Amino acid sequence: MFNAGPPKEEEPSRILPKPPKIKAQLDEHIIGQERVKKTLSVAIYNHYKRIFIHKDHGDLELKKGNLLLIGPTGTGKTLFAETLARIAGVPLSISDATTLTQSGYVGEDVENVVLRLLQAADGDIEQCERGIVYIDEIDKVGRKNESPSLTRDVSGEGVQQALLKIVEGSIVNVPPKGGRKHPHEKLIPINTENILFICGGAFEGIEDIIARRLEKKSIGFGGIQQEKGFQNTRVLPEDLLKFGMIPEFLGRFPIISILNPLVASDLVRILKEPKHAIIKQYEKLFEL
């Protein structure tokens, strides 16, 4: 069922457009979030450039730049992942972190995020191994407190621990039919070294962590008052650590992008301007 597939005449990701053209394509589908679009355009370009630099010059190894997207629900985190995969011409899988657990416990094994990608690639292992995995609600698997717990947290910190080697790059053996692995079942080895992992989450409450940090660094009453108008663009790795993300996990996501909440004018533009805006769809429908 699963195989490497026939040789490709031209690999889609090798002919990826330059960052300005990627940004222009993102503009067609996503309203606002200009800073994020610029960051992700460069990140996706560098990711696939890295793959082919390594393929053409094996002595040069560049580290993978996985992405962490932070923003309220409805700001376009999933849409960014879908659009980037479409631009790059690679398969995409979408998973929910709240359904994942460490292997051997009730719930979904973390390896299933890779199995979904293989299924999205129609069983083509080569395509799968340069696809994109998007994991939503990653903030929900933060550990419950800053100190390591003596009890096993299989659906929180345990999920972060289980994802470490997968997102960094390793051989993941997945069952062809999904579900739990069986002793006599032939597994499919997938190399995740060139798979781009994007994690997203709302991180509700992190603004309080940021406020406490900013108030500590402010000098005088006026400074504190001024800093209370902070934006989420002030998020630092130390804030995410206090929120419950473990340092090893954050170390594998070097690119952090903050999505701004949508305002009323953004919502109006979303209805009218994107390539597949809902109003354009209805106009086309009424023309038929």
PDB file of C-alpha atoms in Angstrom:
ATOM      1  CA  MET A   1       0.000   0.000   0.000  1.00  0.00           C
ATOM      2  CA  PHE A   2       2.771   2.444   0.935  1.00  0.00           C
ATOM      3  CA  ASN A   3       5.823   2.869  -1.261  1.00  0.00           C
ATOM      4  CA  ALA A   4       8.374   5.396  -2.373  1.00  0.00           C
ATOM      5  CA  GLY A   5       6.400   6.012  -5.567  1.00  0.00           C
ATOM      6  CA  PRO A   6       7.764   6.666  -9.049  1.00  0.00           C
ATOM      7  CA  PRO A   7      10.686   9.064  -9.483  1.00  0.00           C
ATOM      8  CA  LYS A   8       9.618  12.690  -9.778  1.00  0.00           C
ATOM      9  CA  GLU A   9      10.645  14.654 -12.870  1.00  0.00           C
ATOM     10  CA  GLU A  10      10.715  17.849 -10.865  1.00  0.00           C
ATOM     11  CA  GLU A  11      10.228  18.073  -7.116  1.00  0.00           C
ATOM     12  CA  PRO A  12       7.638  20.743  -6.235  1.00  0.00           C
ATOM     13  CA  SER A  13       9.548  22.026  -3.221  1.00  0.00           C
ATOM     14  CA  ARG A  14      12.726  22.526  -5.292  1.00  0.00           C
ATOM     15  CA  ILE A  15      10.959  25.150  -7.427  1.00  0.00           C
ATOM     16  CA  LEU A  16       9.494  27.035  -4.457  1.00  0.00           C
ATOM     17  CA  PRO A  17       9.201  30.764  -5.238  1.00  0.00           C
ATOM     18  CA  LYS A  18      11.318  33.366  -3.436  1.00  0.00           C
ATOM     19  CA  PRO A  19       9.995  34.835  -0.139  1.00  0.00           C
ATOM     20  CA  PRO A  20       8.417  37.977  -1.732  1.00  0.00           C
ATOM     21  CA  LYS A  21       6.341  35.789  -4.076  1.00  0.00           C
ATOM     22  CA  ILE A  22       5.389  33.462  -1.220  1.00  0.00           C
ATOM     23  CA  LYS A  23       4.259  36.533   0.742  1.00  0.00           C
ATOM     24  CA  ALA A  24       2.207  37.696  -2.268  1.00  0.00           C
ATOM     25  CA  GLN A  25       0.470  34.304  -2.425  1.00  0.00           C
ATOM     26  CA  LEU A  26      -0.250  34.437   1.307  1.00  0.00           C
ATOM     27  CA  ASP A  27      -1.771  37.902   0.752  1.00  0.00           C
ATOM     28  CA  GLU A  28      -4.291  36.334  -1.649  1.00  0.00           C
ATOM     29  CA  HIS A  29      -5.685  34.088   1.080  1.00  0.00           C
ATOM     30  CA  ILE A  30      -4.963  35.758   4.437  1.00  0.00           C
ATOM     31  CA  ILE A  31      -5.933  39.261   5.572  1.00  0.00           C
ATOM     32  CA  GLY A  32      -3.610  41.213   7.873  1.00  0.00           C
ATOM     33  CA  GLN A  33      -0.881  39.532   9.969  1.00  0.00           C
ATOM     34  CA  GLU A  34       1.801  41.241   7.840  1.00  0.00           C
ATOM     35  CA  ARG A  35       4.686  40.493  10.198  1.00  0.00           C
ATOM     36  CA  VAL A  36       3.709  36.814  10.415  1.00  0.00           C
ATOM     37  CA  LYS A  37       3.404  36.496   6.631  1.00  0.00           C
ATOM     38  CA  LYS A  38       6.904  37.895   6.137  1.00  0.00           C
ATOM     39  CA  THR A  39       8.373  35.611   8.809  1.00  0.00           C
ATOM     40  CA  LEU A  40       6.690  32.477   7.470  1.00  0.00           C
ATOM     41  CA  SER A  41       7.564  33.287   3.853  1.00  0.00           C
ATOM     42  CA  VAL A  42      11.255  33.330   4.730  1.00  0.00           C
ATOM     43  CA  ALA A  43      10.921  30.302   7.037  1.00  0.00           C
ATOM     44  CA  ILE A  44       9.245  28.028   4.462  1.00  0.00           C
ATOM     45  CA  TYR A  45      11.704  29.103   1.760  1.00  0.00           C
ATOM     46  CA  ASN A  46      14.712  28.433   4.003  1.00  0.00           C
ATOM     47  CA  HIS A  47      13.301  25.071   5.100  1.00  0.00           C
ATOM     48  CA  TYR A  48      13.135  23.657   1.580  1.00  0.00           C
ATOM     49  CA  LYS A  49      16.332  25.405   0.502  1.00  0.00           C
ATOM     50  CA  ARG A  50      17.990  23.650   3.456  1.00  0.00           C
ATOM     51  CA  ILE A  51      16.801  20.240   2.209  1.00  0.00           C
ATOM     52  CA  PHE A  52      18.331  20.682  -1.220  1.00  0.00           C
ATOM     53  CA  ILE A  53      21.545  22.268   0.045  1.00  0.00           C
ATOM     54  CA  HIS A  54      22.005  19.102   2.098  1.00  0.00           C
ATOM     55  CA  LYS A  55      21.058  16.896  -0.862  1.00  0.00           C
ATOM     56  CA  ASP A  56      23.419  18.688  -3.263  1.00  0.00           C
ATOM     57  CA  HIS A  57      26.194  19.367  -0.722  1.00  0.00           C
ATOM     58  CA  GLY A  58      26.060  16.526   1.808  1.00  0.00           C
ATOM     59  CA  ASP A  59      28.970  17.909   3.847  1.00  0.00           C
ATOM     60  CA  LEU A  60      26.916  20.978   4.852  1.00  0.00           C
ATOM     61  CA  GLU A  61      24.223  20.396   7.484  1.00  0.00           C
ATOM     62  CA  LEU A  62      21.711  23.081   8.433  1.00  0.00           C
ATOM     63  CA  LYS A  63      19.353  22.731  11.383  1.00  0.00           C
ATOM     64  CA  LYS A  64      15.604  22.588  10.801  1.00  0.00           C
ATOM     65  CA  GLY A  65      13.516  25.654  11.720  1.00  0.00           C
ATOM     66  CA  ASN A  66      10.177  24.397  13.059  1.00  0.00           C
ATOM     67  CA  LEU A  67       7.509  27.045  13.711  1.00  0.00           C
ATOM     68  CA  LEU A  68       5.421  27.975  16.745  1.00  0.00           C
ATOM     69  CA  LEU A  69       2.347  30.143  16.064  1.00  0.00           C
ATOM     70  CA  ILE A  70       0.742  31.962  18.996  1.00  0.00           C
ATOM     71  CA  GLY A  71      -2.588  33.728  18.678  1.00  0.00           C
ATOM     72  CA  PRO A  72      -6.253  33.679  19.698  1.00  0.00           C
ATOM     73  CA  THR A  73      -8.716  31.281  18.109  1.00  0.00           C
ATOM     74  CA  GLY A  74      -9.804  32.420  14.652  1.00  0.00           C
ATOM     75  CA  THR A  75      -6.681  34.413  13.764  1.00  0.00           C
ATOM     76  CA  GLY A  76      -5.603  32.046  10.975  1.00  0.00           C
ATOM     77  CA  LYS A  77      -3.048  29.636  12.452  1.00  0.00           C
ATOM     78  CA  THR A  78      -4.460  26.590  10.653  1.00  0.00           C
ATOM     79  CA  LEU A  79      -5.049  28.596   7.470  1.00  0.00           C
ATOM     80  CA  PHE A  80      -1.383  29.602   7.434  1.00  0.00           C
ATOM     81  CA  ALA A  81      -0.316  25.934   7.587  1.00  0.00           C
ATOM     82  CA  GLU A  82      -2.779  24.950   4.844  1.00  0.00           C
ATOM     83  CA  THR A  83      -1.703  27.800   2.564  1.00  0.00           C
ATOM     84  CA  LEU A  84       2.030  27.187   3.061  1.00  0.00           C
ATOM     85  CA  ALA A  85       1.593  23.503   2.181  1.00  0.00           C
ATOM     86  CA  ARG A  86      -0.347  24.442  -0.954  1.00  0.00           C
ATOM     87  CA  ILE A  87       2.329  26.958  -2.022  1.00  0.00           C
ATOM     88  CA  ALA A  88       5.121  24.427  -1.432  1.00  0.00           C
ATOM     89  CA  GLY A  89       3.192  21.652  -3.181  1.00  0.00           C
ATOM     90  CA  VAL A  90       3.635  19.227  -0.283  1.00  0.00           C
ATOM     91  CA  PRO A  91       1.202  17.109   1.774  1.00  0.00           C
ATOM     92  CA  LEU A  92      -0.156  18.423   5.076  1.00  0.00           C
ATOM     93  CA  SER A  93      -1.521  16.677   8.140  1.00  0.00           C
ATOM     94  CA  ILE A  94      -3.432  18.434  10.918  1.00  0.00           C
ATOM     95  CA  SER A  95      -3.617  17.011  14.445  1.00  0.00           C
ATOM     96  CA  ASP A  96      -5.014  18.158  17.779  1.00  0.00           C
ATOM     97  CA  ALA A  97      -2.518  17.989  20.646  1.00  0.00           C
ATOM     98  CA  THR A  98      -5.306  17.375  23.179  1.00  0.00           C
ATOM     99  CA  THR A  99      -5.941  13.901  21.708  1.00  0.00           C
ATOM    100  CA  LEU A 100      -2.292  12.807  22.000  1.00  0.00           C
ATOM    101  CA  THR A 101      -0.672  10.809  24.809  1.00  0.00           C
ATOM    102  CA  GLN A 102       2.623   9.075  25.413  1.00  0.00           C
ATOM    103  CA  SER A 103       2.894   5.631  23.822  1.00  0.00           C
ATOM    104  CA  GLY A 104       1.229   2.884  25.818  1.00  0.00           C
ATOM    105  CA  TYR A 105      -1.486   5.028  27.397  1.00  0.00           C
ATOM    106  CA  VAL A 106      -5.135   5.557  26.498  1.00  0.00           C
ATOM    107  CA  GLY A 107      -5.329   8.077  23.685  1.00  0.00           C
ATOM    108  CA  GLU A 108      -3.576   8.637  20.398  1.00  0.00           C
ATOM    109  CA  ASP A 109       0.145   7.860  20.066  1.00  0.00           C
ATOM    110  CA  VAL A 110       2.202  10.866  18.960  1.00  0.00           C
ATOM    111  CA  GLU A 111       3.490   8.826  15.983  1.00  0.00           C
ATOM    112  CA  ASN A 112       0.013   9.146  14.473  1.00  0.00           C
ATOM    113  CA  VAL A 113       0.765  12.744  13.452  1.00  0.00           C
ATOM    114  CA  VAL A 114       3.301  11.261  11.015  1.00  0.00           C
ATOM    115  CA  LEU A 115       0.934   8.481   9.916  1.00  0.00           C
ATOM    116  CA  ARG A 116      -1.666  11.119   8.991  1.00  0.00           C
ATOM    117  CA  LEU A 117       0.942  12.838   6.842  1.00  0.00           C
ATOM    118  CA  LEU A 118       1.698   9.565   5.058  1.00  0.00           C
ATOM    119  CA  GLN A 119      -2.016   9.123   4.400  1.00  0.00           C
ATOM    120  CA  ALA A 120      -2.245  12.717   3.114  1.00  0.00           C
ATOM    121  CA  ALA A 121       0.596  11.847   0.717  1.00  0.00           C
ATOM    122  CA  ASP A 122      -1.451   8.882  -0.592  1.00  0.00           C
ATOM    123  CA  GLY A 123       1.160   6.474   0.747  1.00  0.00           C
ATOM    124  CA  ASP A 124       4.056   8.141  -1.076  1.00  0.00           C
ATOM    125  CA  ILE A 125       6.887   7.940   1.469  1.00  0.00           C
ATOM    126  CA  GLU A 126       9.137  10.351  -0.424  1.00  0.00           C
ATOM    127  CA  GLN A 127       6.418  13.016  -0.502  1.00  0.00           C
ATOM    128  CA  CYS A 128       5.581  12.367   3.148  1.00  0.00           C
ATOM    129  CA  GLU A 129       9.186  12.867   4.224  1.00  0.00           C
ATOM    130  CA  ARG A 130       9.183  16.474   3.020  1.00  0.00           C
ATOM    131  CA  GLY A 131       5.629  17.393   4.015  1.00  0.00           C
ATOM    132  CA  ILE A 132       4.250  19.634   6.756  1.00  0.00           C
ATOM    133  CA  VAL A 133       2.714  18.535  10.074  1.00  0.00           C
ATOM    134  CA  TYR A 134       0.499  21.047  11.886  1.00  0.00           C
ATOM    135  CA  ILE A 135      -0.310  20.351  15.556  1.00  0.00           C
ATOM    136  CA  ASP A 136      -3.025  22.591  16.981  1.00  0.00           C
ATOM    137  CA  GLU A 137      -3.803  23.347  20.649  1.00  0.00           C
ATOM    138  CA  ILE A 138      -0.169  22.762  21.639  1.00  0.00           C
ATOM    139  CA  ASP A 139      -0.662  25.083  24.617  1.00  0.00           C
ATOM    140  CA  LYS A 140      -3.010  22.488  26.133  1.00  0.00           C
ATOM    141  CA  VAL A 141      -0.103  20.073  26.732  1.00  0.00           C
ATOM    142  CA  GLY A 142       1.848  22.445  28.971  1.00  0.00           C
ATOM    143  CA  ARG A 143       2.907  20.994  32.288  1.00  0.00           C
ATOM    144  CA  LYS A 144       0.730  21.897  35.223  1.00  0.00           C
ATOM    145  CA  ASN A 145       3.433  23.715  37.221  1.00  0.00           C
ATOM    146  CA  GLU A 146       6.995  24.918  36.743  1.00  0.00           C
ATOM    147  CA  SER A 147       8.538  22.203  38.933  1.00  0.00           C
ATOM    148  CA  PRO A 148       8.893  18.707  37.416  1.00  0.00           C
ATOM    149  CA  SER A 149       6.147  16.468  38.816  1.00  0.00           C
ATOM    150  CA  LEU A 150       6.769  13.124  40.506  1.00  0.00           C
ATOM    151  CA  THR A 151       3.611  11.728  38.898  1.00  0.00           C
ATOM    152  CA  ARG A 152       3.555  10.961  35.177  1.00  0.00           C
ATOM    153  CA  ASP A 153       1.679  13.551  33.113  1.00  0.00           C
ATOM    154  CA  VAL A 154       0.988  11.446  29.997  1.00  0.00           C
ATOM    155  CA  SER A 155      -1.260  13.957  28.223  1.00  0.00           C
ATOM    156  CA  GLY A 156       0.644  17.114  29.162  1.00  0.00           C
ATOM    157  CA  GLU A 157       4.397  17.271  29.607  1.00  0.00           C
ATOM    158  CA  GLY A 158       4.552  13.618  28.501  1.00  0.00           C
ATOM    159  CA  VAL A 159       3.291  14.596  25.040  1.00  0.00           C
ATOM    160  CA  GLN A 160       5.969  17.271  24.743  1.00  0.00           C
ATOM    161  CA  GLN A 161       8.630  14.727  25.723  1.00  0.00           C
ATOM    162  CA  ALA A 162       7.292  12.168  23.239  1.00  0.00           C
ATOM    163  CA  LEU A 163       7.341  14.709  20.406  1.00  0.00           C
ATOM    164  CA  LEU A 164      10.970  15.774  20.930  1.00  0.00           C
ATOM    165  CA  LYS A 165      12.726  13.243  18.702  1.00  0.00           C
ATOM    166  CA  ILE A 166       9.954  13.295  16.101  1.00  0.00           C
ATOM    167  CA  VAL A 167      10.081  17.063  15.555  1.00  0.00           C
ATOM    168  CA  GLU A 168      13.875  17.179  15.702  1.00  0.00           C
ATOM    169  CA  GLY A 169      14.314  14.449  13.100  1.00  0.00           C
ATOM    170  CA  SER A 170      14.342  10.690  13.584  1.00  0.00           C
ATOM    171  CA  ILE A 171      13.030   7.446  12.108  1.00  0.00           C
ATOM    172  CA  VAL A 172       9.421   6.935  13.186  1.00  0.00           C
ATOM    173  CA  ASN A 173       7.900   3.494  12.680  1.00  0.00           C
ATOM    174  CA  VAL A 174       4.184   3.850  12.035  1.00  0.00           C
ATOM    175  CA  PRO A 175       1.540   1.114  11.740  1.00  0.00           C
ATOM    176  CA  PRO A 176       0.072   1.053   8.203  1.00  0.00           C
ATOM    177  CA  LYS A 177      -3.523   1.032   9.449  1.00  0.00           C
ATOM    178  CA  GLY A 178      -3.064   3.466  12.322  1.00  0.00           C
ATOM    179  CA  GLY A 179      -3.991   2.843  15.933  1.00  0.00           C
ATOM    180  CA  ARG A 180      -1.737   0.945  18.312  1.00  0.00           C
ATOM    181  CA  LYS A 181       1.334  -0.965  17.198  1.00  0.00           C
ATOM    182  CA  HIS A 182       1.052  -4.762  17.257  1.00  0.00           C
ATOM    183  CA  PRO A 183       4.020  -7.087  17.866  1.00  0.00           C
ATOM    184  CA  HIS A 184       3.709  -8.983  14.549  1.00  0.00           C
ATOM    185  CA  GLU A 185       2.656  -6.029  12.392  1.00  0.00           C
ATOM    186  CA  LYS A 186       5.067  -4.756   9.751  1.00  0.00           C
ATOM    187  CA  LEU A 187       5.732  -1.082  10.458  1.00  0.00           C
ATOM    188  CA  ILE A 188       6.576   1.663   7.968  1.00  0.00           C
ATOM    189  CA  PRO A 189       9.753   3.657   8.735  1.00  0.00           C
ATOM    190  CA  ILE A 190       9.415   7.401   8.081  1.00  0.00           C
ATOM    191  CA  ASN A 191      12.361   9.794   8.362  1.00  0.00           C
ATOM    192  CA  THR A 192      11.126  13.066   9.906  1.00  0.00           C
ATOM    193  CA  GLU A 193      14.406  14.947   9.379  1.00  0.00           C
ATOM    194  CA  ASN A 194      12.962  17.058   6.551  1.00  0.00           C
ATOM    195  CA  ILE A 195       9.347  17.263   7.721  1.00  0.00           C
ATOM    196  CA  LEU A 196       8.418  20.799   8.788  1.00  0.00           C
ATOM    197  CA  PHE A 197       6.508  20.872  12.078  1.00  0.00           C
ATOM    198  CA  ILE A 198       4.244  23.818  12.848  1.00  0.00           C
ATOM    199  CA  CYS A 199       2.584  24.031  16.259  1.00  0.00           C
ATOM    200  CA  GLY A 200      -0.162  26.487  17.135  1.00  0.00           C
ATOM    201  CA  GLY A 201      -1.950  27.562  20.278  1.00  0.00           C
ATOM    202  CA  ALA A 202      -3.870  30.421  21.888  1.00  0.00           C
ATOM    203  CA  PHE A 203      -1.818  30.335  25.115  1.00  0.00           C
ATOM    204  CA  GLU A 204      -4.637  31.990  27.046  1.00  0.00           C
ATOM    205  CA  GLY A 205      -3.316  33.598  30.214  1.00  0.00           C
ATOM    206  CA  ILE A 206       0.210  34.200  28.942  1.00  0.00           C
ATOM    207  CA  GLU A 207      -0.551  37.936  28.930  1.00  0.00           C
ATOM    208  CA  ASP A 208      -0.591  37.806  32.754  1.00  0.00           C
ATOM    209  CA  ILE A 209       2.853  36.174  32.756  1.00  0.00           C
ATOM    210  CA  ILE A 210       4.141  38.887  30.410  1.00  0.00           C
ATOM    211  CA  ALA A 211       2.595  41.629  32.563  1.00  0.00           C
ATOM    212  CA  ARG A 212       4.352  40.329  35.695  1.00  0.00           C
ATOM    213  CA  ARG A 213       7.685  40.215  33.875  1.00  0.00           C
ATOM    214  CA  LEU A 214       7.269  43.724  32.483  1.00  0.00           C
ATOM    215  CA  GLU A 215       6.245  45.174  35.841  1.00  0.00           C
ATOM    216  CA  LYS A 216       9.347  43.703  37.480  1.00  0.00           C
ATOM    217  CA  LYS A 217      11.548  45.433  34.902  1.00  0.00           C
ATOM    218  CA  SER A 218       9.721  48.780  35.009  1.00  0.00           C
ATOM    219  CA  ILE A 219      11.194  51.614  37.044  1.00  0.00           C
ATOM    220  CA  GLY A 220       8.823  53.896  38.904  1.00  0.00           C
ATOM    221  CA  PHE A 221       5.047  54.201  38.912  1.00  0.00           C
ATOM    222  CA  GLY A 222       4.859  55.794  35.452  1.00  0.00           C
ATOM    223  CA  GLY A 223       6.855  52.965  33.912  1.00  0.00           C
ATOM    224  CA  ILE A 224       4.483  50.327  35.271  1.00  0.00           C
ATOM    225  CA  GLN A 225       1.423  52.164  33.972  1.00  0.00           C
ATOM    226  CA  GLN A 226       2.929  52.503  30.516  1.00  0.00           C
ATOM    227  CA  GLU A 227       3.960  48.844  30.273  1.00  0.00           C
ATOM    228  CA  LYS A 228       0.459  47.564  31.057  1.00  0.00           C
ATOM    229  CA  GLY A 229      -0.538  48.290  27.480  1.00  0.00           C
ATOM    230  CA  PHE A 230       1.708  45.455  26.236  1.00  0.00           C
ATOM    231  CA  GLN A 231       0.995  43.415  23.147  1.00  0.00           C
ATOM    232  CA  ASN A 232       1.560  39.682  22.682  1.00  0.00           C
ATOM    233  CA  THR A 233       4.474  40.590  20.407  1.00  0.00           C
ATOM    234  CA  ARG A 234       6.439  40.837  23.662  1.00  0.00           C
ATOM    235  CA  VAL A 235       6.296  37.058  24.216  1.00  0.00           C
ATOM    236  CA  LEU A 236       9.702  35.644  25.161  1.00  0.00           C
ATOM    237  CA  PRO A 237      10.776  31.993  25.582  1.00  0.00           C
ATOM    238  CA  GLU A 238      10.906  32.547  29.357  1.00  0.00           C
ATOM    239  CA  ASP A 239       7.172  33.386  29.291  1.00  0.00           C
ATOM    240  CA  LEU A 240       6.414  30.131  27.463  1.00  0.00           C
ATOM    241  CA  LEU A 241       8.486  28.220  30.027  1.00  0.00           C
ATOM    242  CA  LYS A 242       6.417  29.695  32.845  1.00  0.00           C
ATOM    243  CA  PHE A 243       3.268  28.823  30.897  1.00  0.00           C
ATOM    244  CA  GLY A 244       4.257  25.141  30.951  1.00  0.00           C
ATOM    245  CA  MET A 245       6.278  24.423  27.826  1.00  0.00           C
ATOM    246  CA  ILE A 246       9.486  22.523  28.538  1.00  0.00           C
ATOM    247  CA  PRO A 247      12.833  24.017  27.414  1.00  0.00           C
ATOM    248  CA  GLU A 248      13.730  21.005  25.251  1.00  0.00           C
ATOM    249  CA  PHE A 249      10.503  21.422  23.280  1.00  0.00           C
ATOM    250  CA  LEU A 250      10.938  25.170  22.783  1.00  0.00           C
ATOM    251  CA  GLY A 251      14.511  24.559  21.649  1.00  0.00           C
ATOM    252  CA  ARG A 252      13.158  22.603  18.682  1.00  0.00           C
ATOM    253  CA  PHE A 253      10.900  25.497  17.623  1.00  0.00           C
ATOM    254  CA  PRO A 254      13.327  28.367  17.010  1.00  0.00           C
ATOM    255  CA  ILE A 255      10.854  30.481  15.012  1.00  0.00           C
ATOM    256  CA  ILE A 256       8.002  31.964  17.073  1.00  0.00           C
ATOM    257  CA  SER A 257       5.358  34.135  15.369  1.00  0.00           C
ATOM    258  CA  ILE A 258       2.605  36.052  17.130  1.00  0.00           C
ATOM    259  CA  LEU A 259      -0.773  36.499  15.408  1.00  0.00           C
ATOM    260  CA  ASN A 260      -2.745  39.616  16.326  1.00  0.00           C
ATOM    261  CA  PRO A 261      -6.443  39.434  17.286  1.00  0.00           C
ATOM    262  CA  LEU A 262      -8.804  40.386  14.467  1.00  0.00           C
ATOM    263  CA  VAL A 263     -10.688  43.688  14.620  1.00  0.00           C
ATOM    264  CA  ALA A 264     -13.996  44.552  12.933  1.00  0.00           C
ATOM    265  CA  SER A 265     -12.330  45.990   9.821  1.00  0.00           C
ATOM    266  CA  ASP A 266     -10.341  42.749   9.397  1.00  0.00           C
ATOM    267  CA  LEU A 267     -13.542  40.696   9.505  1.00  0.00           C
ATOM    268  CA  VAL A 268     -15.120  42.868   6.789  1.00  0.00           C
ATOM    269  CA  ARG A 269     -12.034  42.457   4.592  1.00  0.00           C
ATOM    270  CA  ILE A 270     -12.041  38.669   5.173  1.00  0.00           C
ATOM    271  CA  LEU A 271     -15.579  38.520   3.770  1.00  0.00           C
ATOM    272  CA  LYS A 272     -14.630  40.464   0.636  1.00  0.00           C
ATOM    273  CA  GLU A 273     -10.946  40.340  -0.286  1.00  0.00           C
ATOM    274  CA  PRO A 274      -9.330  36.856  -0.131  1.00  0.00           C
ATOM    275  CA  LYS A 275      -9.148  34.791  -3.308  1.00  0.00           C
ATOM    276  CA  HIS A 276     -11.892  32.468  -2.064  1.00  0.00           C
ATOM    277  CA  ALA A 277     -13.820  34.987   0.055  1.00  0.00           C
ATOM    278  CA  ILE A 278     -17.338  33.886   0.940  1.00  0.00           C
ATOM    279  CA  ILE A 279     -18.930  36.904  -0.817  1.00  0.00           C
ATOM    280  CA  LYS A 280     -17.025  36.105  -4.024  1.00  0.00           C
ATOM    281  CA  GLN A 281     -18.266  32.519  -3.790  1.00  0.00           C
ATOM    282  CA  TYR A 282     -21.893  33.641  -3.513  1.00  0.00           C
ATOM    283  CA  GLU A 283     -21.466  36.120  -6.377  1.00  0.00           C
ATOM    284  CA  LYS A 284     -20.167  33.288  -8.545  1.00  0.00           C
ATOM    285  CA  LEU A 285     -23.010  31.053  -7.429  1.00  0.00           C
ATOM    286  CA  PHE A 286     -25.641  33.636  -8.410  1.00  0.00           C
ATOM    287  CA  GLU A 287     -24.006  34.027 -11.834  1.00  0.00           C
ATOM    288  CA  LEU A 288     -24.636  30.352 -12.662  1.00  0.00           C
TER     289      LEU A 288
END
